[in-house]
Amino acid sequence: MPPDLNPAGQDTGSGGPETDALAGRLKAYTTTHDPAVLLAGGAEREAATLLDSAVRSVVRDMSIDVQPRLRLLHDTGWLFWLRALSDARRNPLNDRDLSLALALLAPLRDAEPQSVPEAVVAQIHAPTPGAPQVGVWNDFAGLLLEEAGPHDRTALLAATAVLQLGIVMAEDRPGRARCMGNTVHSLLLLHEHHAEAELLAGAVDLARRLVAETPRDAPEHLHHLARLCEALRHAYTLHREPEVLAEAIDLARTVSSGLPPGHPRRPDAVTNLAGLLHLRHDDVGDSESLREAVALSRALVDGLPPDHPARARELNNLAHQLEALAELDGENADPAALDEIIDLGRAALAALTPDADPELRTAVRANLGRRLGQRARRGGPGHDPAADLAEALRLARQAYTGSAGRPTGVALEALAGGLAEQYARTRDPAVLAESIDVLRDGLAAAVSPAHLASRRYLLGAALNNRYVEYGEPADAREAATLFRQVARAATESVHRRLESAWHAGKLEINLEDWPSAADDLSLAVRLLPDLAGWQLRAGDRERRLPAYAPLPTLAASCALATGSPDRALELLEQGRGVLHAEASAVRVDLERLRVHAPRLATALAELPTRLRSEPDADRRHRLADERRHLIQEIKGVPGFEDFLQPPRLEEILDACREGPVAVPMFGRYGSGALLVTRDGVRRLPLPRLTFDTVRRLGRDLFGGAELALDHGVSPARRSLGESSLRTGLALLWDAVVGPVLDALRDDLGGLRQGTAPPRMWWCPTGPLSLFPLHMAERREEGSAFALVVSSYTPTVHALGRLSAWRPGPDSRPLVVALPRTPGAPDLPAADEEAALLTGSFPGARLLRGPAATRERLLTAVPDHDIVHVACHAGHDADRHHEGHLVLHDGRLHISDIAAARTDRAGLAFLSACGTARNRLDLPDESLNLLSAFQLAGFSHLVGSLWPVTDRINTRLVQAFYEHLTAHQGATVAESLHHAVARVREREPERPSLWTPHVHIGP
């Protein structure tokens, strides 16, 4: 609202059919004196419609006309006064109608006392006759809200209409501010309980006005900031705009820090801040925010006296936050954590006072019941699961019935969950049916969009579980429909929307509804990048992704089932490299952006460093908001309209200029390969690529290589390992590589033995990314190594983004060698490789032993077009199996390498174990130590799929660099092919030595 509402504004309360209807009804009553005229259902609807129109007009036009508003209050006030005179048998709501009448007629008591009943004049005290008693109006409006409750829409509208008038008529700033604050509160209640989104926007605007009009040194300033914070929290849950949540958290911090310990409003302020931090964790996965929320709640609980009225609420909040914290560990969570959470819930229940808020009473009972149900399901020593379940159901039923026909989400979840656990024990279908009926009733009672979405999700999950039990297609169809609605709900977080689209797609696959499945899974793929927000730490970015590991391939399979290989390829390209694909795209387009918008390019280039170095979670979230706005600004630059959009098909196909790309896919619903050339995409079925085949490939290839390279076993045993590896390569030829090469024969120029082999690329998905496709062979039929020079690429589109490179006279390799590493076996060949490089390239820089530190390597990378690393490598279990190089001072992780930047487009050769091995726990995440160097700016990468023998690897390194430097036109891929051929000729019966080496790049 503006600084002053215009008393000469539009007529907000007169005219229209509702006004005429209400006036006619009052006139009819004066003639007949029949209360039925006023007690008819239409009477209150007419009054509510008039009040609603008046309230909305002020919110919309920011003006109010006093006289029409007084007439509106007069007519509606008299309606409820006359209704209140009826006895309770004819009007059970006569007490509530009396409160309505007093609130509505209070302004008339001051302005036109002769126009209101004498009994009303007597009840409304007027210390200053003729002056507007806005404080009295406020009191009556507040009493009405307290007595009627938030579900009484007419009462909320009446109170709001009176308070809006009070804003205009108040004679001093404190009176005006009080009316404004209470109006904000009533508008928020209308939004929360009656889905009035337009009124929510009015509440936010009015709360901002209230803060702006209050001096910072005024005692009520912090209270008004808290009002604005509350309004913003509601606004965030409606639209999930990150900037709104960030502002709310900033305000909550200001309020909390501004109230000293012992201040009566401090518990509310700390609770509000902790709740907002918890909300940020739930929505974006920021564990730092959750841990801060837990710390705030613990400190608050510890500081409250045992008889404090907020103690039950705070114990319940702390239990809720600890539950979320335990969920971060998933199945590895400490069982004792749940015991502590249940103990806190019992303490909260005991701390409830007789006059406790009914919603708090419901929440405490429901949460305790839900957690007891969880413990009953998990079991464990020292607990009686049957007793836990019985108590869980008793508490859940109390919470459900105590909701007075308006069950809260937590009460629904507790009762439905308890019944589901009871069904798991009894297998009684009636129990499962009851749980679903409970959720249906809860959905029917939902009003706000947020409640609708969350309850649709709960009901969808229950129907999905029943479908799993009994296979009834109707349950699957209804569950899929509910999940689809949640996936497209603006009120839900990205995580919940993605999860819902994922569930819907899987159900539709079971129903063989391929178009719907493709549609829903495509939405899930589009949401994947938003799930791993830039503002999060690495562990948080990766924590939620493993659940969706099969998503891109499954989405592509559904697209294929609808006859669209083009769409299948686009989905695979969009779903791979979630964690770093955007950074790679930025790096490629940055120089072009510098020419057209240097300021924006500089700002964009600096943001990743600012994000990585920022320790404060709030500031990281603000930087992420800054980045979103920056990207939108860049899209406004001519020629950058599609900046950071997923690649279009024509861009993907254009990347196949030098040869075809095969994209093999293993899937539960049929395996195949997408064959991609500049002319288009076609699908090749691979019927022999089954689950059993993949399992056998893993056993034969990796089990065989491990045995063959184990010098702790006999030569005979190592020979068995080589034989197993041969068997795996033959199976790989039969199931994947042979059919692919046969289908690409014409694209590859005929594949004639004895001629220079043509180039091709492999872009494997899922578990196929672990296998040496380039070495598959069946001796009597063919060998991929003999027929083609193979390279790999993380995505097809990536090939088109990489710059051409060859070593030149000014090439200065950075050589990192660790012949001895604390806590690891010696690598004597590391010195031999270092000698080869420093002897072949004058000016090479050597980081050896203690000099080979993380900081020195990362600092030196931008100055060299060749990086050769000879050291140990591994994967961190405590970092979601992220790969690392073992340097002298510790581990250098994938995320560290990817953050480095070079514009030299050169070669990274990692002479370490398993540097090309991809992670399978992320959604087709083609992320390994090699691809990390590609993200840093290197075009060509050489590494291995499994451990390599020290001495043999030295020979391969020597042959590789000799060929690369001696042959003017040789590519990196051809030089590696030549070097592997030399090793293969020398050790033809030992495929473990020459199979794992791969080239990634153009």
Coordinates of C-alpha atoms in Angstrom, one line a residue, residues 482-490 492-493 496-502 504 520 523 527:
L482 CA -1.1 -37.9 -8.7
F483 CA 2.7 -37.9 -9.1
R484 CA 2.4 -36.1 -12.4
Q485 CA 0.4 -33.3 -10.8
V486 CA 3.0 -32.9 -8.0
A487 CA 5.8 -32.9 -10.6
R488 CA 4.2 -29.9 -12.2
A489 CA 3.3 -28.0 -9.0
A490 CA 5.0 -24.6 -8.6
E492 CA 6.9 -27.9 -4.6
S493 CA 10.7 -28.0 -4.4
R496 CA 10.0 -33.2 -4.7
R497 CA 9.0 -32.4 -8.3
L498 CA 11.9 -34.5 -9.7
E499 CA 11.1 -37.4 -7.3
S500 CA 7.4 -37.3 -8.4
A501 CA 8.2 -37.2 -12.1
W502 CA 10.6 -40.2 -11.6
A504 CA 5.3 -41.4 -12.3
D520 CA 7.5 -37.5 -17.2
L523 CA 10.8 -33.5 -17.1
L527 CA 15.2 -30.9 -13.4

